[in-house]
XYZ file of C-alpha atoms in Angstrom:
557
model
C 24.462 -20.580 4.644
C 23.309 -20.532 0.809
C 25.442 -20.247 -1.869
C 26.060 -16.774 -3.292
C 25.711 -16.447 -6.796
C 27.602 -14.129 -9.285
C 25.694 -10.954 -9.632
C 24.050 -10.847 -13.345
C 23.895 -7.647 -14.884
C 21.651 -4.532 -13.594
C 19.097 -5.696 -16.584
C 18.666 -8.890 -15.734
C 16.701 -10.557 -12.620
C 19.184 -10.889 -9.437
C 16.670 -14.209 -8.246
C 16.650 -16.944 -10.547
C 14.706 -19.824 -8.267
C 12.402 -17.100 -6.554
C 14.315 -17.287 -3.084
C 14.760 -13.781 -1.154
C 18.901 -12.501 -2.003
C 20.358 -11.749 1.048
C 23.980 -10.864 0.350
C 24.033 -9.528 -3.315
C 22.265 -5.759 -2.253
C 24.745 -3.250 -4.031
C 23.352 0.457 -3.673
C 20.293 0.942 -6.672
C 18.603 4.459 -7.573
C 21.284 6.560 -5.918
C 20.798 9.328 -7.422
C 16.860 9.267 -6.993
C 17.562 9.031 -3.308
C 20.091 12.224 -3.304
C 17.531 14.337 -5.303
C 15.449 13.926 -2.392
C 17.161 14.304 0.492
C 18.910 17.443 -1.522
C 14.747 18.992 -1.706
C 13.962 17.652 1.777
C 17.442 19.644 3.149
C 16.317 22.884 0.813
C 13.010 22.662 2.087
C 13.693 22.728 5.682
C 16.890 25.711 4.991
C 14.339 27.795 2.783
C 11.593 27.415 6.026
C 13.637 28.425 8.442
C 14.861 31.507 6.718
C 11.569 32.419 6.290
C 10.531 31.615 9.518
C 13.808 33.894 11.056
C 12.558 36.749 8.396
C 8.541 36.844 9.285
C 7.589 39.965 8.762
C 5.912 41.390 11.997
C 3.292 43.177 10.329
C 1.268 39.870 9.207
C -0.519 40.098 11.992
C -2.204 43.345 11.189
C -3.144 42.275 7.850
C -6.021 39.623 9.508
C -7.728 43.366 10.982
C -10.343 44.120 8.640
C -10.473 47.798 10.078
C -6.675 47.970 9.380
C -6.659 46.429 5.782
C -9.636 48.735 4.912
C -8.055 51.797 6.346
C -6.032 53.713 2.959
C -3.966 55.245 5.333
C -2.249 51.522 6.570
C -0.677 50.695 2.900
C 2.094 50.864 1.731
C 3.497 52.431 4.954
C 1.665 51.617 8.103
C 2.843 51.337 11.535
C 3.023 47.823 13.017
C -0.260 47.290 14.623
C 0.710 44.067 17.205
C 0.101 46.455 19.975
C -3.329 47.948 18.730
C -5.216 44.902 17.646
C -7.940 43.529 19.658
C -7.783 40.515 21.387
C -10.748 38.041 21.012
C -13.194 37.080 24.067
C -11.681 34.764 26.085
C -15.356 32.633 26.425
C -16.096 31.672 29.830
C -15.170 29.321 32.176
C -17.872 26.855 30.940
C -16.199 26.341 27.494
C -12.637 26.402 29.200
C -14.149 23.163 31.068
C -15.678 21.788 27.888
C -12.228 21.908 26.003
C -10.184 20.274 28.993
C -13.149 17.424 28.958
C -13.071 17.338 24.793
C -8.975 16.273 25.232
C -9.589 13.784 27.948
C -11.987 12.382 25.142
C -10.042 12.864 22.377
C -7.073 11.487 24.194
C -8.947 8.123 24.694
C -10.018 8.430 20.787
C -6.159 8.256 19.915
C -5.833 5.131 22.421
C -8.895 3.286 22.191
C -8.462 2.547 17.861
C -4.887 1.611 18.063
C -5.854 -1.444 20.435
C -8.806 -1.794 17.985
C -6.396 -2.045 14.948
C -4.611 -5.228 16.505
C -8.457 -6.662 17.466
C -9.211 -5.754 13.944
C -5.549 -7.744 12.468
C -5.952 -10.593 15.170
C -9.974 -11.071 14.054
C -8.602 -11.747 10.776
C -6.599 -14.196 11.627
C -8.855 -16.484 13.596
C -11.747 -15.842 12.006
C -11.462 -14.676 8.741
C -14.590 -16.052 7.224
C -16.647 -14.839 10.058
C -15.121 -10.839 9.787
C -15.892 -11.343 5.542
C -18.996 -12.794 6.240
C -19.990 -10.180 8.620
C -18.510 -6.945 6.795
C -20.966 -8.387 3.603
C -23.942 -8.690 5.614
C -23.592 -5.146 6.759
C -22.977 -3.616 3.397
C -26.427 -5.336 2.727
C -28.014 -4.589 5.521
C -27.121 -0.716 5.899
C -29.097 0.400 2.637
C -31.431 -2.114 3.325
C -32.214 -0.397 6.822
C -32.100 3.061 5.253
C -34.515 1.357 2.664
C -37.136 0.872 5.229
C -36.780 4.143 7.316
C -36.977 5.894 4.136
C -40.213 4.310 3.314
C -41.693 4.379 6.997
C -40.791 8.840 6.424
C -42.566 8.784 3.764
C -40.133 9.010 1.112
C -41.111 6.249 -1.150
C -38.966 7.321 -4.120
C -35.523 7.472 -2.088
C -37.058 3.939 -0.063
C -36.867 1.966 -3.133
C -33.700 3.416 -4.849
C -32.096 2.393 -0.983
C -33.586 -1.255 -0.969
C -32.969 -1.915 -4.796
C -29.169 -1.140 -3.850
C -29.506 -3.697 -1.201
C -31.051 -6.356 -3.443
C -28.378 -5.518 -6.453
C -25.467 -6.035 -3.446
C -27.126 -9.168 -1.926
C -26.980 -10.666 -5.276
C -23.844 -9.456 -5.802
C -22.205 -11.397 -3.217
C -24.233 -14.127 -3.686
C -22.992 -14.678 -7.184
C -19.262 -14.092 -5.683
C -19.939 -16.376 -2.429
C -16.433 -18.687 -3.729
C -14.346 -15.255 -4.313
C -15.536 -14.091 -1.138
C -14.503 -17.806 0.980
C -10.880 -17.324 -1.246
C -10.744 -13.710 0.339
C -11.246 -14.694 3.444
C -8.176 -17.571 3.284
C -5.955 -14.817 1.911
C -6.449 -12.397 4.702
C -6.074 -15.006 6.748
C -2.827 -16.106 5.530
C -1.450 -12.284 5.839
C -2.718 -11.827 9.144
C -0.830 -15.169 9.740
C 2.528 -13.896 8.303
C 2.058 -10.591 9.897
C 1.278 -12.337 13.712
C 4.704 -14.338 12.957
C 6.369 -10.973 12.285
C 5.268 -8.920 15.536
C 7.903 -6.532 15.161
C 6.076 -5.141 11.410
C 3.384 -3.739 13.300
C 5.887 -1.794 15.691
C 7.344 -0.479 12.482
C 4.678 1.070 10.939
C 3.716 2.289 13.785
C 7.499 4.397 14.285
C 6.892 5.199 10.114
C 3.784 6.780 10.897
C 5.375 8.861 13.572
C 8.178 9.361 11.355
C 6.323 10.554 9.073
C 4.789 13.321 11.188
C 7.656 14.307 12.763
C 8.782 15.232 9.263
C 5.154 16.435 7.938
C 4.277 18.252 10.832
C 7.413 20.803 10.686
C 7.066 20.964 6.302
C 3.611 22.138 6.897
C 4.913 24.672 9.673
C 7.301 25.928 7.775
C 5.317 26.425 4.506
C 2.648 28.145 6.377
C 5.928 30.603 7.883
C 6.697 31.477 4.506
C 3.455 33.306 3.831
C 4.494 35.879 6.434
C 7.262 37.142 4.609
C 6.113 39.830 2.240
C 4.245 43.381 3.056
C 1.114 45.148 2.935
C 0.352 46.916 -0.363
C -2.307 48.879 -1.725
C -5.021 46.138 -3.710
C -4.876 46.147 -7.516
C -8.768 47.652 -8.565
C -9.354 49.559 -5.075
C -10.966 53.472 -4.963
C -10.217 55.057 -2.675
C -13.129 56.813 -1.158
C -13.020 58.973 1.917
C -11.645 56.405 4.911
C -12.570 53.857 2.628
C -12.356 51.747 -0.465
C -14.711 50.168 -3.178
C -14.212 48.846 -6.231
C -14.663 49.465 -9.958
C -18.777 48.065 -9.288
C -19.148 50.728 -6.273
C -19.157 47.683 -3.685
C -17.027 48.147 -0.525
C -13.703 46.253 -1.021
C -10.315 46.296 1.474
C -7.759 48.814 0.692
C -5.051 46.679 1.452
C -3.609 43.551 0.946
C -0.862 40.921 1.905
C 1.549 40.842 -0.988
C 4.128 37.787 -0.504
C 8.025 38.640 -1.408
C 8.490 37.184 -5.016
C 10.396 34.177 -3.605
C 7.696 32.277 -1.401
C 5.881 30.878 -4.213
C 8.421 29.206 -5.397
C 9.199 28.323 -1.728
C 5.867 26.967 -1.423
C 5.891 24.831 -4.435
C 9.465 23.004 -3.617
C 7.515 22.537 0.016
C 3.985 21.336 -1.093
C 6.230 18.538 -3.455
C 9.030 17.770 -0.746
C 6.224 16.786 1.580
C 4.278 14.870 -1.243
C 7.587 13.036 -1.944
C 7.764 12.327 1.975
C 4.299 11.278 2.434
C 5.256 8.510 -0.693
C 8.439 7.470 0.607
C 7.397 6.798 4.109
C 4.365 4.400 1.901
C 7.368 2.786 -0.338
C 9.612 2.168 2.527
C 6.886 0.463 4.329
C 5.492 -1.435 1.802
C 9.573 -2.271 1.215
C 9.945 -3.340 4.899
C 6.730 -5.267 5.101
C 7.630 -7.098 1.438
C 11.450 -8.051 2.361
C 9.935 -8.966 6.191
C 7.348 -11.000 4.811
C 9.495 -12.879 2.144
C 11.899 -13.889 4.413
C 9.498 -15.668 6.183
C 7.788 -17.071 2.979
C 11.119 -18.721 2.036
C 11.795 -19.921 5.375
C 12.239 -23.350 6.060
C 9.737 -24.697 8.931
C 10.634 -23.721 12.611
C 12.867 -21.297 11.732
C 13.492 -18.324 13.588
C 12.193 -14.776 12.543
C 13.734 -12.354 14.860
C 16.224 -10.051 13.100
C 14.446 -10.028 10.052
C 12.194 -6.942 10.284
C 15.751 -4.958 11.440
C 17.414 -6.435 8.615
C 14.566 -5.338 6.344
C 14.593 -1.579 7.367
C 18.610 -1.953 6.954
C 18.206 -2.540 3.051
C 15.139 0.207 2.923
C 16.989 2.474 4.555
C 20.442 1.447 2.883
C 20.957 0.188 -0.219
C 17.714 0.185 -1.432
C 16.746 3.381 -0.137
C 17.040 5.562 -3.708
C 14.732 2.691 -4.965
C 12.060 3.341 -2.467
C 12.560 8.024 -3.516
C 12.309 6.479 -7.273
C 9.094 5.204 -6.553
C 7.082 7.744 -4.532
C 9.179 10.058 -6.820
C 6.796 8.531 -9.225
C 3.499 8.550 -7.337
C 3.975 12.199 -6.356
C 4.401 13.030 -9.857
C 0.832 11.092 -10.748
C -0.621 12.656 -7.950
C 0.768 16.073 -8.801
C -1.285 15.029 -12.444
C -4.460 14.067 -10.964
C -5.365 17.185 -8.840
C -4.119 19.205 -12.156
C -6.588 17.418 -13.986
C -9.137 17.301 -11.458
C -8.794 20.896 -11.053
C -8.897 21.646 -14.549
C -12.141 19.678 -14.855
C -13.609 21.847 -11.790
C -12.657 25.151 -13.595
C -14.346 24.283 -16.810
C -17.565 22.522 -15.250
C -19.639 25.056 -16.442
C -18.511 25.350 -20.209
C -20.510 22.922 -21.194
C -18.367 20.772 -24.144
C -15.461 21.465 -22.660
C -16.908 20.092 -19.374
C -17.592 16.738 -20.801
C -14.535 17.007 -22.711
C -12.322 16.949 -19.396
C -14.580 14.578 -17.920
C -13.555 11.493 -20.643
C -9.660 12.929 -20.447
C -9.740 12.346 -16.724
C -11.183 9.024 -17.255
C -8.858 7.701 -19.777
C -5.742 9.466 -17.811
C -7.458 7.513 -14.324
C -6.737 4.141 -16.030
C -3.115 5.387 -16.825
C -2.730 6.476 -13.436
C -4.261 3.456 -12.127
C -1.754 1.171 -14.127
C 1.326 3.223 -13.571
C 0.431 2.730 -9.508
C -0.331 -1.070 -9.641
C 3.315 -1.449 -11.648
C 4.986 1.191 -9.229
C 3.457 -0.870 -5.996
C 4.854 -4.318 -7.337
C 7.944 -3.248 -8.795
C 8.641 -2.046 -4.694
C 7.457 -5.730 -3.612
C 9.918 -6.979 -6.047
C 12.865 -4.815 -5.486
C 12.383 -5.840 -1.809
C 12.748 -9.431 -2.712
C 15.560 -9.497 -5.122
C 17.496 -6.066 -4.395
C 17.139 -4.876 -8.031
C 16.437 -1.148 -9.076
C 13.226 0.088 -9.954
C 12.863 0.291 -13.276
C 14.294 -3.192 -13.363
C 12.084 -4.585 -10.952
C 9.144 -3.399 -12.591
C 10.443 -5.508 -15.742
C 10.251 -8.156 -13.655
C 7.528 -7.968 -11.992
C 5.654 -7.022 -15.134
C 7.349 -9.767 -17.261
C 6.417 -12.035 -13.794
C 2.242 -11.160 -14.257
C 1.903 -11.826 -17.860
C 3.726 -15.134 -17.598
C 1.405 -16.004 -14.397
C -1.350 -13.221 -14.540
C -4.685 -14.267 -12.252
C -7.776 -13.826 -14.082
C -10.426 -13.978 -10.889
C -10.083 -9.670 -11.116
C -12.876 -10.286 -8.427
C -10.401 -11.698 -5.872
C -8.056 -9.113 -6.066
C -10.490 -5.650 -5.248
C -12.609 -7.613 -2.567
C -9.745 -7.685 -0.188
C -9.605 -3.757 -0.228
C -13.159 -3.398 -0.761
C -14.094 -5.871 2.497
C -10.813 -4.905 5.176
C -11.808 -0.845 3.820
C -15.269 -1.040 4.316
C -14.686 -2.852 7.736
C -12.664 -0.097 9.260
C -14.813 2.339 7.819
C -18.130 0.465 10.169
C -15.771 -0.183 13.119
C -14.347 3.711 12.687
C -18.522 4.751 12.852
C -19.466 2.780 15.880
C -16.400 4.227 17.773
C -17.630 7.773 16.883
C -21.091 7.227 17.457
C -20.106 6.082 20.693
C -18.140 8.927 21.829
C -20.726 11.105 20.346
C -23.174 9.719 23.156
C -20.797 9.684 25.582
C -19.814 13.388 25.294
C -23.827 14.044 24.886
C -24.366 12.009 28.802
C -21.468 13.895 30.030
C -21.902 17.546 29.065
C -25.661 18.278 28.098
C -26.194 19.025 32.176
C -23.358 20.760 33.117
C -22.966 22.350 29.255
C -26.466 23.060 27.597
C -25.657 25.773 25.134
C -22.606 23.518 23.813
C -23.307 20.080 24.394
C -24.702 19.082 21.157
C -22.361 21.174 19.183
C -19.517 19.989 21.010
C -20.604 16.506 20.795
C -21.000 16.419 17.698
C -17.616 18.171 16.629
C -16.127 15.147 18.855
C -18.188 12.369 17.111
C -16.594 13.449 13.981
C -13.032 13.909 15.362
C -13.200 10.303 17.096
C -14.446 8.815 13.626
C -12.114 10.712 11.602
C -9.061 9.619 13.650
C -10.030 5.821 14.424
C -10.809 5.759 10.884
C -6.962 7.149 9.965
C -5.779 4.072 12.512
C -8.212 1.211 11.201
C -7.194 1.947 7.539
C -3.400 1.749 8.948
C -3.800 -1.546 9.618
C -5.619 -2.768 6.762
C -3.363 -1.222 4.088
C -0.988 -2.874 6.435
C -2.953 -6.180 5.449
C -3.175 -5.602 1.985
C 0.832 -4.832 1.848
C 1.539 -8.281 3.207
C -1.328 -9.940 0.358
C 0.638 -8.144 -2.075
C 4.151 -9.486 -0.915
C 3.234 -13.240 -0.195
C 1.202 -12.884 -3.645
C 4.732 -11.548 -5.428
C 6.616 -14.651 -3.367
C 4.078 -17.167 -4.874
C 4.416 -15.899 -8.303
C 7.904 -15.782 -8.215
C 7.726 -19.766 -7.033
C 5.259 -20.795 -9.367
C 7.375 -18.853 -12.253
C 10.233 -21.369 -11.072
C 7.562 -24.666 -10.475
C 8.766 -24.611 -6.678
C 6.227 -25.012 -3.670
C 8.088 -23.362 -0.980
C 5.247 -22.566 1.486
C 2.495 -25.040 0.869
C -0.125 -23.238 2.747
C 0.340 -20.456 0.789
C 0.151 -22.848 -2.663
C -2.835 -24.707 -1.399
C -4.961 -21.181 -0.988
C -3.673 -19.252 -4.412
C -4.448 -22.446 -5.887
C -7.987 -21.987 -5.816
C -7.471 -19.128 -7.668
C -8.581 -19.041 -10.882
C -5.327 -18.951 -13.941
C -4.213 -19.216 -17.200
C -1.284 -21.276 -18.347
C 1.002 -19.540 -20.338
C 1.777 -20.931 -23.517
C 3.844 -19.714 -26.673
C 1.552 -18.698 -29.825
C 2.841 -19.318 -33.393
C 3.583 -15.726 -33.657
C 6.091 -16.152 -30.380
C 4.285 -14.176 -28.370
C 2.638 -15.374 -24.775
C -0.856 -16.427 -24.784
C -3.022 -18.282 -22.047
C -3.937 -21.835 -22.528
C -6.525 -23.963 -20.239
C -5.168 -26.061 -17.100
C -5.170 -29.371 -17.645
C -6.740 -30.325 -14.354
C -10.450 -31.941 -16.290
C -12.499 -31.548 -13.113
C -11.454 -27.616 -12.820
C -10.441 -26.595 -15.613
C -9.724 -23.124 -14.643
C -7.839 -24.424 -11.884
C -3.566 -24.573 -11.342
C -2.785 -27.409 -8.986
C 0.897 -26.662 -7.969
C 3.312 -29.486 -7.781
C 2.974 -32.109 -4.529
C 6.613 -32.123 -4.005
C 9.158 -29.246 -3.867
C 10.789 -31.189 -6.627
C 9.323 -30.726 -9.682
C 9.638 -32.986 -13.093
C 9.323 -30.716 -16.181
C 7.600 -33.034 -19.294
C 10.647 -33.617 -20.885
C 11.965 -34.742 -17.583
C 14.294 -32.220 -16.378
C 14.084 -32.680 -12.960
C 14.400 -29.054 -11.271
C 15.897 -28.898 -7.697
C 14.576 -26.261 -4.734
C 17.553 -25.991 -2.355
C 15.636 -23.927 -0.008
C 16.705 -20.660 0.975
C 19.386 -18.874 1.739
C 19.954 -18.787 5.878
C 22.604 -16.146 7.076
């Protein structure tokens, strides 16, 4: 068992030689995590009164003939008894829908198994999967190039090939970024295959997360039926109808919601934004923690218990640093649809459009940077058990000290695992697409194509949803064996060499002191690469002045 250390104030770093603290976890962000399980519990109390309180009139209010009737508002008798009921169909479609959930069924099945082909791919043949998910981006507009051109449409042909030349050359000119990609996926799907249980875990968050999403969303839409129908601000009446102030025929009526649901529905939309984040943070927590443990691991050792002890600290003592951080996220989010919706409403005024254009630029980049430090300040906390805002200190201190330069190397993992889902995710709906075609056009002529195609779309949708799962799930574990190395190269330790030997082919920049005392980046001294940072060959490392710095490994409970 490691030696525990005395726990340094809240300010400083808890991990001093970059090794994962086991026992030193006192509770961080507690209030953060009380504000939200305070919203979560008023969201849920406020939906169920309004879901006790429905007003039974609601239903009337979808009846056109009943809303446009002057007679029906303000007092009208309940119409549940009066109104219509729709066709039925016949038995035809009845057949079609019980053969669309067979299919759909399937759909749900058939991408999960693809998602752990998809993770396993990486891992033996991660140069192969990069390789191939390149040669399709180049091929696609190629292909699109030609058919364009053989239609006729020469204009549209050559904007579709030039896209493929400007991609091919692209690539070509990142061909080393691209082979460094491919180790570091490998490496995560590596750490992820010696964690098994991870993948069982996000799969339980994910239901978790709609167990929780599924009822908000029920309840918000319960809300709206509390209110009554009232006569509609601007409507004439005009015989047994109404128009309005132009003379055009307008509904008498309208729903008006009680004055409370608004704010109902506002404390709802954000409680199940906040959700939706802190199901993310405490997975990207579980994976990082998971994942660390078995960076710092000495060879051999065991990894079962680690996952459970992970969700422990997520869940526990950590778990008001995980509502501080998707408290943040929600609130960026929250920004970005106000400014994207503020940009839609003044799209037609000209200056003003362009004006909101270049503010939602500039405020992207903000939002952009205050995600990338959020993200990394959850990897860290997950390492070292500190709060948030300290973490992201760290972490932030951490990058400037050791900050990659090859930008290149850090969007192509997105860019290749996203794109691949996104082609796997088309095949699979292409091919139910034609398999719902073969099936129904005999039996189902008038709604075989329509049919088909509404399950095409479903199956891509929905194996889309899984394949991204499992890459984000890919890019959390890059991120945490990325915060690990940092955090041993900030200490000149190599405690996983494979891990060493593939970051360092990444390009760096030592950091050196300026004149001024601030940090600045000097070049490697490696003459044959002199971009390159060639970690130590020992875990024992001799500083120039020679100070001989220990690892002692770390910590085994």
């Amino acid at each position: 068992m490691g030696k525990s250390r005395n726990p340094p104030p809240e300010s400083e770093p808890l991990v001093l030689s970059g090794f994962f603290e086991f026992t030193n976890r006192p509770s961080r962000d507690r209030a953060w995590g009380l504000l939200y399980l305070a919203a979560l519990a008023l969201a849920f109390a406020g939906g169920i009164y309004s879901a006790v309180h429905w007003n039974h009139d609601f239903a009337a209010s979808w009846n056109n003939d009943h809303m446009s009737d002057p007679a029906s508002c303000p007092k009208h008798r309940s119409l549940l008894e009066t109104v219509s009921h729709q066709d039925k169909g016949n038995g035809n479609v009845g057949d079609f829908v019980r053969a669309a959930i067979f299919i759909v069924s399937v759909t749900l099945l058939a991408p999960l198994v693809g998602g752990l082909g998809f993770t396993y791919a990486f891992k033996r043949h991660a140069h192969f999967m990069v390789n191939l998910t390149v040669q399709i981006q180049v091929a696609l507009p190629a292909v699109f190039g030609i058919a364009m051109l053989l239609m006729g449409h020469l204009q549209f042909g050559i904007i579709f090939l030039v896209l493929a030349g400007i991609s091919a050359f692209t690539f070509y000119l990142w061909r080393n970024e691209l082979g460094l990609c491919a180790r570091l996926l490998g490496v995560a799907a590596n750490g992820l295959s010696d964690n098994p249980g991870l993948v069982g875990f996000c799969l339980v968050a994910v239901i978790a997360m709609a167990c929780l999403w599924i009822p908000l969303v029920s309840l918000l839409g319960a809300s709206y039926t509390n209110g009554h129908i009232a006569p509609k601000p601007g409507a004439i009446v005009q015989g047994p109808s109404c128009i309005d102030e132009h003379g055009r025929d307008t509904p008498c009526c309208y729903w008006e919601l009680d004055w409370w649901v608004p704010v109902y529905a506002a404390l709802n939309l954000a409680t199940t934004s906040w959700t939706i984040f802190l199901i993310g943070e405490i997975r990207r927590f579980v994976l990082s923690a998971t994942i660390a443990q078995w960076y710092f691991a000495p060879p051999g050792a065991s990894m079962v218990g680690t996952t459970r002890r992970s969700i422990g600290l997520a869940l526990g003592p950590s778990f008001g640093t995980c509502a501080f951080g998707s408290a943040i996220l929600t609130l960026i989010q929250a920004l970005r649809n106000a400014m994207e919706q503020a940009k839609q409403d003044n799209r037609e005024e000209g200056l003003a459009s362009l004006a909101w254009c270049l503010v939602s630029c500039v405020a992207e980049c903000f939002f952009q940077l205050f995600e990338f430090i959020t993200k990394f300040a959850t990897v860290r906390a997950a390492i070292t058990g500190e709060a948030f805002l300290t973490a992201g200190r760290g972490a932030f201190d951490l990058f400037r000290r050791n900050f990659l330069k090859a930008y290149a190397v850090w969007w192509l993992p997105p860019l290749v695992l996203q794109t691949g889902a996104f082609l796997i995710s088309a095949v699979w709906g292409g091919a139910v697409f034609g398999l719902a075609w073969l099936l129904s056009h005999g039996r189902y002529p008038h709604h075989a194509m329509a049919g088909s195609t509404m399950l095409g779309i479903l199956a891509f949708l929905l194996a889309w949803i899984v394949q991204s799962f499992f890459a984000n799930v890919l890019l959390n574990v890059v991120d945490a064996v990325f915060m690990c190395y940092a955090m041993d190269r900030d200490t000149q330790a190599v405690t996983n060499m494979e891990v060493h030997e593939v970051f360092s082919h990444v390009p760096v920049g030592v950091a050196v002191e300026n004149p001024d005392g601030n940090l600045g980046y000097g070049a490697p001294s490696a003459p044959t690469r002199p971009t390159q940072y060639v970690p130590p060959a020992d875990p024992s490392y001799v500083r120039p002045s020679g100070q001989r710095i220990q690892n002692p490994g770390p910590a085994v409970v």
